[in-house]
mmCIF file of C-alpha atoms in Angstrom:
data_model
loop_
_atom_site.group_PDB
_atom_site.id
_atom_site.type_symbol
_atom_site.label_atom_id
_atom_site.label_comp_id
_atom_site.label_asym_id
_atom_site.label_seq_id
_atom_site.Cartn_x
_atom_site.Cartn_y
_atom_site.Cartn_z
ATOM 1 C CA UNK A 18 -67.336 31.188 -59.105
ATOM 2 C CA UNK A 19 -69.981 31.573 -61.450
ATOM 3 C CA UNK A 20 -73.397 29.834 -61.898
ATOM 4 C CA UNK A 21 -76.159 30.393 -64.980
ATOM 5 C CA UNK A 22 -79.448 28.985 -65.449
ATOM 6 C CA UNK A 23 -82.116 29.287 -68.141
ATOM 7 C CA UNK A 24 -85.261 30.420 -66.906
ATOM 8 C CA UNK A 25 -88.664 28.588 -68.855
ATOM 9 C CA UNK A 26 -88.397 30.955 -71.816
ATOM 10 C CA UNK A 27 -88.484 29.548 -74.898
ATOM 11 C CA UNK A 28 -88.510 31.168 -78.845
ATOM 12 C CA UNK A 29 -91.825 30.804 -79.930
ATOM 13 C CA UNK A 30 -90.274 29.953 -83.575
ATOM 14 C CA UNK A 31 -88.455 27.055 -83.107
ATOM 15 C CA UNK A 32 -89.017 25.718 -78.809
ATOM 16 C CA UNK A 33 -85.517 26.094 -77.960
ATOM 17 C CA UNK A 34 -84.606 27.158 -74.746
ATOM 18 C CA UNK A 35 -83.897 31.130 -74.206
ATOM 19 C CA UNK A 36 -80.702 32.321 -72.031
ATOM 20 C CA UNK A 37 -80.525 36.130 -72.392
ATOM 21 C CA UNK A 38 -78.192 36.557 -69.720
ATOM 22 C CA UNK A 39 -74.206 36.286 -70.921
ATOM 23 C CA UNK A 40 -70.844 36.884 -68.928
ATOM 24 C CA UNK A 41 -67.346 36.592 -69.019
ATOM 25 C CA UNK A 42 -64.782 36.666 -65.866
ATOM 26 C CA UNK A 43 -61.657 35.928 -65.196
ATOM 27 C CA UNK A 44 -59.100 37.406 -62.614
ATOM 28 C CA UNK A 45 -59.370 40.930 -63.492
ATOM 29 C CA UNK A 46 -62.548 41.533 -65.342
ATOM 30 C CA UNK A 47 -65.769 40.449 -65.152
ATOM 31 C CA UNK A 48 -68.957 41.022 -67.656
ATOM 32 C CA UNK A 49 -72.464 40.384 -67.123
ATOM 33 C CA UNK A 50 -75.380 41.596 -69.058
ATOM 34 C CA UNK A 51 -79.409 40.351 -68.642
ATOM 35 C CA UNK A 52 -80.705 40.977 -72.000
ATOM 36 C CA UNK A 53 -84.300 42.501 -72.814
ATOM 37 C CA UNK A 54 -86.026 40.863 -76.041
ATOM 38 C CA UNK A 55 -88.473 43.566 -77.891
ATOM 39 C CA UNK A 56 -92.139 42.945 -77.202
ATOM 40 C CA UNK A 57 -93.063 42.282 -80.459
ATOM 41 C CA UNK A 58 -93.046 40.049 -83.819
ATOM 42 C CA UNK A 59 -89.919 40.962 -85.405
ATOM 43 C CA UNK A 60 -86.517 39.189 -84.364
ATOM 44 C CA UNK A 61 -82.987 40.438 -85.344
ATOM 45 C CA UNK A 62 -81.741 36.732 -85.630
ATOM 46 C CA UNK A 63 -83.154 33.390 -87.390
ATOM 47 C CA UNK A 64 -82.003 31.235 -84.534
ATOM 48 C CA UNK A 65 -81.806 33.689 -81.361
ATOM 49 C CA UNK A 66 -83.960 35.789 -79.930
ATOM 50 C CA UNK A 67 -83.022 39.826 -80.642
ATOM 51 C CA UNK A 68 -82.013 40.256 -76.899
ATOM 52 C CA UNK A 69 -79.414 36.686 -77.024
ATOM 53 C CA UNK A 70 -78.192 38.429 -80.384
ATOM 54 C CA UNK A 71 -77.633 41.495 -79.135
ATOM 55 C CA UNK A 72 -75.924 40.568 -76.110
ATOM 56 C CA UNK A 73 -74.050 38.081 -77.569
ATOM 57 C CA UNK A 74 -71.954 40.648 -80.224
ATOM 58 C CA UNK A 75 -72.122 42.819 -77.343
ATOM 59 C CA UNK A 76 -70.064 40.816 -75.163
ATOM 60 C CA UNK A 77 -68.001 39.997 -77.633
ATOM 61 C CA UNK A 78 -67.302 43.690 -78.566
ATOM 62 C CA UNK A 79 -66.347 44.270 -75.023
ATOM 63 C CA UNK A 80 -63.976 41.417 -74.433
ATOM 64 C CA UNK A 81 -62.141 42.679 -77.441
ATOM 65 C CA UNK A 82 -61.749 46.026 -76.007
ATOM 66 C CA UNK A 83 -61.053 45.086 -72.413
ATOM 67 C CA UNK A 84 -59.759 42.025 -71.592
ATOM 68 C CA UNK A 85 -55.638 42.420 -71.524
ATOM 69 C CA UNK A 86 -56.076 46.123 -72.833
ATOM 70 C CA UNK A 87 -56.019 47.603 -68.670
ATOM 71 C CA UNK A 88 -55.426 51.509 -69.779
ATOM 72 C CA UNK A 89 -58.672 52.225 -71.481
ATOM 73 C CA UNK A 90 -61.596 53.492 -69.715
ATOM 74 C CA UNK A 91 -64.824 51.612 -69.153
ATOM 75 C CA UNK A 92 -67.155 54.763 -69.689
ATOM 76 C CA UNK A 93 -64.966 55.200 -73.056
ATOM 77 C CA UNK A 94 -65.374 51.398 -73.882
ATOM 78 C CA UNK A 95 -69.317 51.166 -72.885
ATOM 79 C CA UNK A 96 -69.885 54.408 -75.279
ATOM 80 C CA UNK A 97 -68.159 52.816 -78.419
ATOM 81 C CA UNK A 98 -69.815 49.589 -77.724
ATOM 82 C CA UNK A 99 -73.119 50.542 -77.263
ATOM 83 C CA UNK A 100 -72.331 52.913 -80.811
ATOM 84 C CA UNK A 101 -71.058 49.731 -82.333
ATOM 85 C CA UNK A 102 -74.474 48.061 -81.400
ATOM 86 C CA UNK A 103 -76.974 50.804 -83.030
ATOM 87 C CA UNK A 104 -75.050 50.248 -86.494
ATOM 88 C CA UNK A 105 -75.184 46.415 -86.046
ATOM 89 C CA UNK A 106 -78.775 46.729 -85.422
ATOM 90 C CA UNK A 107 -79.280 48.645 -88.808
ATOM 91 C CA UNK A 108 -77.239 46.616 -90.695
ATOM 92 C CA UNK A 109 -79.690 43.671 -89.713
ATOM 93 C CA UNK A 110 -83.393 46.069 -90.093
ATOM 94 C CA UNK A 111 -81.958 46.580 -93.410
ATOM 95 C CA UNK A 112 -80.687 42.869 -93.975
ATOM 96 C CA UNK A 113 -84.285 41.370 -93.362
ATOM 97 C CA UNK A 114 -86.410 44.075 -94.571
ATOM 98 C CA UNK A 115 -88.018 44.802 -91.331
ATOM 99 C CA UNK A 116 -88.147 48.207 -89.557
ATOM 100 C CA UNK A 117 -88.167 47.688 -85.308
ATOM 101 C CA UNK A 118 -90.508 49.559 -83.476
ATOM 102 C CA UNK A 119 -89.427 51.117 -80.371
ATOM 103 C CA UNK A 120 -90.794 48.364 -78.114
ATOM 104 C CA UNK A 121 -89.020 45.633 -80.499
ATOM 105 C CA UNK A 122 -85.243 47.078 -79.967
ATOM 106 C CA UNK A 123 -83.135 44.305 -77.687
ATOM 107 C CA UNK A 124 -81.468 46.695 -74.717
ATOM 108 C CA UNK A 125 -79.211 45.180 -71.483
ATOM 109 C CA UNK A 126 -78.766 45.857 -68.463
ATOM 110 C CA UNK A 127 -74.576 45.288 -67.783
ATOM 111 C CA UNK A 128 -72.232 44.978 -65.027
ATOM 112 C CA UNK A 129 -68.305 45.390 -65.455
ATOM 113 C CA UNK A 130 -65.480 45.061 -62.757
ATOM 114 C CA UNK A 131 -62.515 45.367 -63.238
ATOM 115 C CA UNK A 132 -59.287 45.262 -60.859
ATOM 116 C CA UNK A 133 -56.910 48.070 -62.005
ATOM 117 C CA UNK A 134 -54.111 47.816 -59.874
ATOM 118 C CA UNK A 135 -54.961 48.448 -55.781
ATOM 119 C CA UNK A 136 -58.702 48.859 -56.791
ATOM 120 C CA UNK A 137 -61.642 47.415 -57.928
ATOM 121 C CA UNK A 138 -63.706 49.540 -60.672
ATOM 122 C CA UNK A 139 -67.491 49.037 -61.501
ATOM 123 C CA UNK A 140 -69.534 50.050 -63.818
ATOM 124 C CA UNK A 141 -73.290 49.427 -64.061
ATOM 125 C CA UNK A 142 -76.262 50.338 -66.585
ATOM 126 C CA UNK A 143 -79.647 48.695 -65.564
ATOM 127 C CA UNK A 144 -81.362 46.678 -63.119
ATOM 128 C CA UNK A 145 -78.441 43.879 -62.515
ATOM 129 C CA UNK A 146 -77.749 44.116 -58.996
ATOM 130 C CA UNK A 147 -74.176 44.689 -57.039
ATOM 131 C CA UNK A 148 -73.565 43.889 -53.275
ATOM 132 C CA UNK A 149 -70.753 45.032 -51.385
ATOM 133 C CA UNK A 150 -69.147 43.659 -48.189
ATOM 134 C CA UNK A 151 -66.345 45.612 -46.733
ATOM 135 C CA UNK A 152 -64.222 44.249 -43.927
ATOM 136 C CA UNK A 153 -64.609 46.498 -41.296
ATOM 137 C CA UNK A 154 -68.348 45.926 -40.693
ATOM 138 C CA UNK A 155 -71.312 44.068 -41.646
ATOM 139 C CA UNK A 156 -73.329 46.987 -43.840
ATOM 140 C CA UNK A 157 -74.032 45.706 -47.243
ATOM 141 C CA UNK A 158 -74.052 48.002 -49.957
ATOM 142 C CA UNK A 159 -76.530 47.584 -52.795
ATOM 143 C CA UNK A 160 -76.052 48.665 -56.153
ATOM 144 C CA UNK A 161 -79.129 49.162 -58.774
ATOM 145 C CA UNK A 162 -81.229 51.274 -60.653
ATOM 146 C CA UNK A 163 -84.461 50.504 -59.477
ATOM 147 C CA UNK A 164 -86.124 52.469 -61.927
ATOM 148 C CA UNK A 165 -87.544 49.515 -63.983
ATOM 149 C CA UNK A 166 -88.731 47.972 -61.450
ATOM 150 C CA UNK A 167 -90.890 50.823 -60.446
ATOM 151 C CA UNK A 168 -92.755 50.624 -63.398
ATOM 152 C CA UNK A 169 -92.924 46.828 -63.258
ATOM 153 C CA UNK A 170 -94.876 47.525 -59.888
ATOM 154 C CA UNK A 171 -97.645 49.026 -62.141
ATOM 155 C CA UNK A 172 -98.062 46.709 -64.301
ATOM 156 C CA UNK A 173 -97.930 43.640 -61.438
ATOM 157 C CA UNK A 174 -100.879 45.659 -59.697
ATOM 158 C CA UNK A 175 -102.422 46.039 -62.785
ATOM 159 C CA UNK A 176 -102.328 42.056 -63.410
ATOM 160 C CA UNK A 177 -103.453 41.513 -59.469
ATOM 161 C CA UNK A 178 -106.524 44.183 -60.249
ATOM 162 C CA UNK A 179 -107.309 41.921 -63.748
ATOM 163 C CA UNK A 180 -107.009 38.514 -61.733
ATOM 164 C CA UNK A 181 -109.513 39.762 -59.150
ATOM 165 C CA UNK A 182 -112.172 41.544 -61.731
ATOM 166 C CA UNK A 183 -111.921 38.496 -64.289
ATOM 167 C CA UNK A 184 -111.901 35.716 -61.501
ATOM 168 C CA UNK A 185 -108.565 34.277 -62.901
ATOM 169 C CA UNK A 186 -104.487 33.831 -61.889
ATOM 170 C CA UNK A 187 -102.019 36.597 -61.934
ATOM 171 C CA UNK A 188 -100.526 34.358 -64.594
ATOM 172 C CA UNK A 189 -103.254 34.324 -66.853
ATOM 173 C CA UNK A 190 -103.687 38.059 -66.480
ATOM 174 C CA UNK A 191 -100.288 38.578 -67.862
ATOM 175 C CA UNK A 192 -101.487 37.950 -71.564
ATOM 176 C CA UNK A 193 -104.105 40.127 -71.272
ATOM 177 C CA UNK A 194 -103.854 43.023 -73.793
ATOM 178 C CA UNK A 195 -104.233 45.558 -71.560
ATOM 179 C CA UNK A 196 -101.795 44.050 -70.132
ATOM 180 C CA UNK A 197 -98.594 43.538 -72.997
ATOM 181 C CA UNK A 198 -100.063 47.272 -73.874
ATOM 182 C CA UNK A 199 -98.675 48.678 -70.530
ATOM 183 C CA UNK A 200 -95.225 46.689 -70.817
ATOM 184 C CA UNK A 201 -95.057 48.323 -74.361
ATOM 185 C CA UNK A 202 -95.253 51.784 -73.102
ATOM 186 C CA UNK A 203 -92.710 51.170 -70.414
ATOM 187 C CA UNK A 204 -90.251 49.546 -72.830
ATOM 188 C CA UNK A 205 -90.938 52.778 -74.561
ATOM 189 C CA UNK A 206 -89.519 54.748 -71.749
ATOM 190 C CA UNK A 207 -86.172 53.291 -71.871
ATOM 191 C CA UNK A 208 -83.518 55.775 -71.756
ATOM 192 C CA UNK A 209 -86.021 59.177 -71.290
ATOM 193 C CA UNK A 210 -86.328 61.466 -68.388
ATOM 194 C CA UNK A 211 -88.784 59.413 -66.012
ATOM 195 C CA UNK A 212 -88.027 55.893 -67.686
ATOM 196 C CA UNK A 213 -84.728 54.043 -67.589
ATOM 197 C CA UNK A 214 -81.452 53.445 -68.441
ATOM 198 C CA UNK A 215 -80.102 50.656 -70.007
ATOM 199 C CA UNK A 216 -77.527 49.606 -73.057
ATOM 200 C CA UNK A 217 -79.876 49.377 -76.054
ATOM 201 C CA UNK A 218 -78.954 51.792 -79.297
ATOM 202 C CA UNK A 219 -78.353 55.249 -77.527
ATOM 203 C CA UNK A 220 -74.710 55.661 -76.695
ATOM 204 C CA UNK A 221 -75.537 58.927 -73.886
ATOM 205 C CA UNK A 222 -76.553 56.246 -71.264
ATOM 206 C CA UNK A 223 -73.914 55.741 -69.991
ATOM 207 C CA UNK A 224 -73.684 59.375 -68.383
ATOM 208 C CA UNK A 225 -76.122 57.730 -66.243
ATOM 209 C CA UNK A 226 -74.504 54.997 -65.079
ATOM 210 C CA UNK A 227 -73.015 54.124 -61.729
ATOM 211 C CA UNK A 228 -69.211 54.685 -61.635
ATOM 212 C CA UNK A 229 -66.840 53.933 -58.563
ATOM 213 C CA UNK A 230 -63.723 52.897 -57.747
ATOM 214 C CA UNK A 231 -63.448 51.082 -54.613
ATOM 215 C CA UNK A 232 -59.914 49.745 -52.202
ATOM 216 C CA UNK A 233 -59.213 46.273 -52.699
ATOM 217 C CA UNK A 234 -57.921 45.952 -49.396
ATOM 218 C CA UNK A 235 -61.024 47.421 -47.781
ATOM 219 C CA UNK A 236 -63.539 45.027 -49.480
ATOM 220 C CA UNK A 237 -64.201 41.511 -48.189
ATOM 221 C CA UNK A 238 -66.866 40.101 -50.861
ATOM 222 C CA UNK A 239 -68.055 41.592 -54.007
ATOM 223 C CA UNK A 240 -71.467 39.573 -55.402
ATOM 224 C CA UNK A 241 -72.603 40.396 -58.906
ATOM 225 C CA UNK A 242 -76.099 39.200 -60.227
ATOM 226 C CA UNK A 243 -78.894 39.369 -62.713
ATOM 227 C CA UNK A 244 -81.951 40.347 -60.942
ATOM 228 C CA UNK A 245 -83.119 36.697 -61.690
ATOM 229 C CA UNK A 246 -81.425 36.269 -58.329
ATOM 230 C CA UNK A 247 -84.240 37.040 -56.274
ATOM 231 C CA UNK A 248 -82.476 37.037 -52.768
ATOM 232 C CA UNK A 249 -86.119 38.327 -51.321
ATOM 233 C CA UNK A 250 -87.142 34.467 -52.760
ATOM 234 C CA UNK A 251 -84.635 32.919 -50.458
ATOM 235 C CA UNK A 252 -86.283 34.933 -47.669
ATOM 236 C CA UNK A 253 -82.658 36.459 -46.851
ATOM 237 C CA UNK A 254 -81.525 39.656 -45.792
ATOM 238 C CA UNK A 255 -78.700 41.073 -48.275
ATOM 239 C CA UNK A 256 -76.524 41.141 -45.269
ATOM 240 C CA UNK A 257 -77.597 37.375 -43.887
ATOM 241 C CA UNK A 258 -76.711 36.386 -47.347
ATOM 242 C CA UNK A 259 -73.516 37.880 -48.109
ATOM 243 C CA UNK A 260 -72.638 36.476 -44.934
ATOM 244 C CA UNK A 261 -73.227 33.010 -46.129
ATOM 245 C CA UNK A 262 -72.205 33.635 -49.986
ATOM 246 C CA UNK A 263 -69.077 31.145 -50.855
ATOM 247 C CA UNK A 264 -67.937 29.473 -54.144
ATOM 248 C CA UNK A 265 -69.368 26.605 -52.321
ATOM 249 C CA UNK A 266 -72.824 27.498 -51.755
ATOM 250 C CA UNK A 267 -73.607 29.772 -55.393
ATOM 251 C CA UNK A 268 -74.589 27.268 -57.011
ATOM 252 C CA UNK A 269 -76.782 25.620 -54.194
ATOM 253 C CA UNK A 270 -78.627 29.375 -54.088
ATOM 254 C CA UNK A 271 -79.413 29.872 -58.022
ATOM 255 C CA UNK A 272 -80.886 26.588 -57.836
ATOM 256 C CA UNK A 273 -83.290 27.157 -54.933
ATOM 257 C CA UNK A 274 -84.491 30.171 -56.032
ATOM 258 C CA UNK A 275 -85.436 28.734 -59.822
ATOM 259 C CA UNK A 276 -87.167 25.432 -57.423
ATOM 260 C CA UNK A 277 -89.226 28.002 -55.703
ATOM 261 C CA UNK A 278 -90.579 29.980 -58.754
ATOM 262 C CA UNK A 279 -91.442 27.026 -60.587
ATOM 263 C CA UNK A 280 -93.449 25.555 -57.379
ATOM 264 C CA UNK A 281 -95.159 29.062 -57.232
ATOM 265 C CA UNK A 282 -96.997 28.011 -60.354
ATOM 266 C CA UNK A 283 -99.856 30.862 -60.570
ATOM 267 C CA UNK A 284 -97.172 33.385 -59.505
ATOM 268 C CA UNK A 285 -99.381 33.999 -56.157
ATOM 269 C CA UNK A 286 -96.322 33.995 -53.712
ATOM 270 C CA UNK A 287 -93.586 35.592 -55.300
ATOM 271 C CA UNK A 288 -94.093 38.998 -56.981
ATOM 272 C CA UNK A 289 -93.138 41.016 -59.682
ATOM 273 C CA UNK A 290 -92.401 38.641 -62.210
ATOM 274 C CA UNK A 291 -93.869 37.901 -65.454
ATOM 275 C CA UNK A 292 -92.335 34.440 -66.659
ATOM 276 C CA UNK A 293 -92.448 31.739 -64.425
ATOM 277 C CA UNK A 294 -88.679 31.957 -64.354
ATOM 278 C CA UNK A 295 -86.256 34.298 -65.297
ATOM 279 C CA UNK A 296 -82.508 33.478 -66.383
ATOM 280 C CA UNK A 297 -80.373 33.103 -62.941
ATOM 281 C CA UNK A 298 -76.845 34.237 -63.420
ATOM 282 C CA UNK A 299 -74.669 34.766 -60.535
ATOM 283 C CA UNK A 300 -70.567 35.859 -60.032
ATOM 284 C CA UNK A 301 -68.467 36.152 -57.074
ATOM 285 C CA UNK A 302 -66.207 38.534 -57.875
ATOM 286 C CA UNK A 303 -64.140 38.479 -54.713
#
């Protein structure tokens, strides 16, 4: 079962509403990438933003490779993609006549599963999230490089600091230029020592991603998501909610969570974010 929603993003050329998040599942594989727009003026793509471009040939890249092709390897696969990507993204710098700076270039974060006969392999790059319920017990394991969203916790206390000194919302603090200056820097970390990993243009990543192969028989529930899917929102433990997690209820959940953030209007009860809502994509894997 999978669910997708568009957060409130939307192109500042032309209105229409933004999806950076893509996927593709079916009974063995399953590919999800949230996609990161650069945080500046030039776009890769007329109609899309850079990060729906990007992740859109990227997914398309990967499907070719891995779906019905079970003998090659993901790491191999996620290196030649990612290869494939930095000489798409020069072909269109040169195209338009533009030159990306290093906060501009589109990166993903991305998920793959795959069942390969009696086991289950995963593969992750980024800050989409993995949970893992195995029969014999109730422990949930968590999968996610949390990385990002360290230095997303300086730049939220930097907006709650602003919206105290200036008398305003954490909302309106966001556009601040102190502000956008400090999300620069940190997009300017991705993929160096004390940054981030993520796909973007630099093929070595993915020595640095997680890798694992996992029994079949031993798991009960595998949960993939974008980190959109704010379980903390829901005010559920990962363990209460893989509990609960069926094909029945997915959809029910990505809902509630985007109802929540847009209630939360000057982003004063739910933290950590820095769009009113972000794209919700969510896949039950088993």
């Amino acid at each position: 079962m999978v669910i997708s929603l568009s957060g409130e993003k939307k192109d500042k050329r032309n209105g229409h509403l933004v999806n950076e998040d893509v996927f593709y599942t079916d009974e063995n594989i399953t590919i999800l990438m949230d996609g990161a727009t650069g945080l500046g003026d030039n776009e890769l793509d007329v109609y899309k933003t850079s990060a729906e471009w990007y992740v859109a040939e990227l997914l398309q890249y990967l499907k070719s490779k891995l779906v019905n092709q079970e003998n090659i390897e993901l790491e191999e696969t996620v290196k030649s993609a990612i290869e494939y990507m930095k000489e798409r993204i020069e072909a269109k710098e040169e195209e338009l006549g533009i030159r990306l700076k290093p906060y501009e270039v589109p990166s993903s974060s991305l998920v793959i599963s795959r069942k390969r006969r009696d086991f289950l392999e995963l593969f992750s790059l980024g800050d989409s999230i993995i949970l893992i319920k195995r029969k014999i017990n109730d422990t949930v394991e968590e999968i996610r490089d949390c990385n990002l969203h360290k230095l997303d916790n300086n730049v939220w206390k930097l907006m709650k600091d602003i919206s105290i000194v200036e008398d305003i919302t954490i909302k309106e603090a966001r556009n601040k230029p102190e502000v956008i200056e400090l999300l620069r820097e940190n997009r300017q970390l991705k993929n160096k020592v004390g940054g981030y990993y993520i796909a973007s243009n630099d093929s070595s990543v993915v020595s640095y991603a997680y890798q694992r192969k996992y029994k079949l028989n031993e798991l009960e529930k595998v949960f993939v998501c974008t980190d959109g899917f704010d379980i903390d929102v829901l005010g559920m433990t990962k363990e209460k909610f893989m509990h609960n997690i069926s094909d029945n209820n997915i959809e029910y959940y990505a809902k509630e969570i985007k109802r929540k953030l847009l209630e939360d209007k000057n982003w004063e009860k739910y933290q950590n974010r820095f769009k009113d809502c972000d794209d919700i994509t969510a896949i039950k894997v088993l």
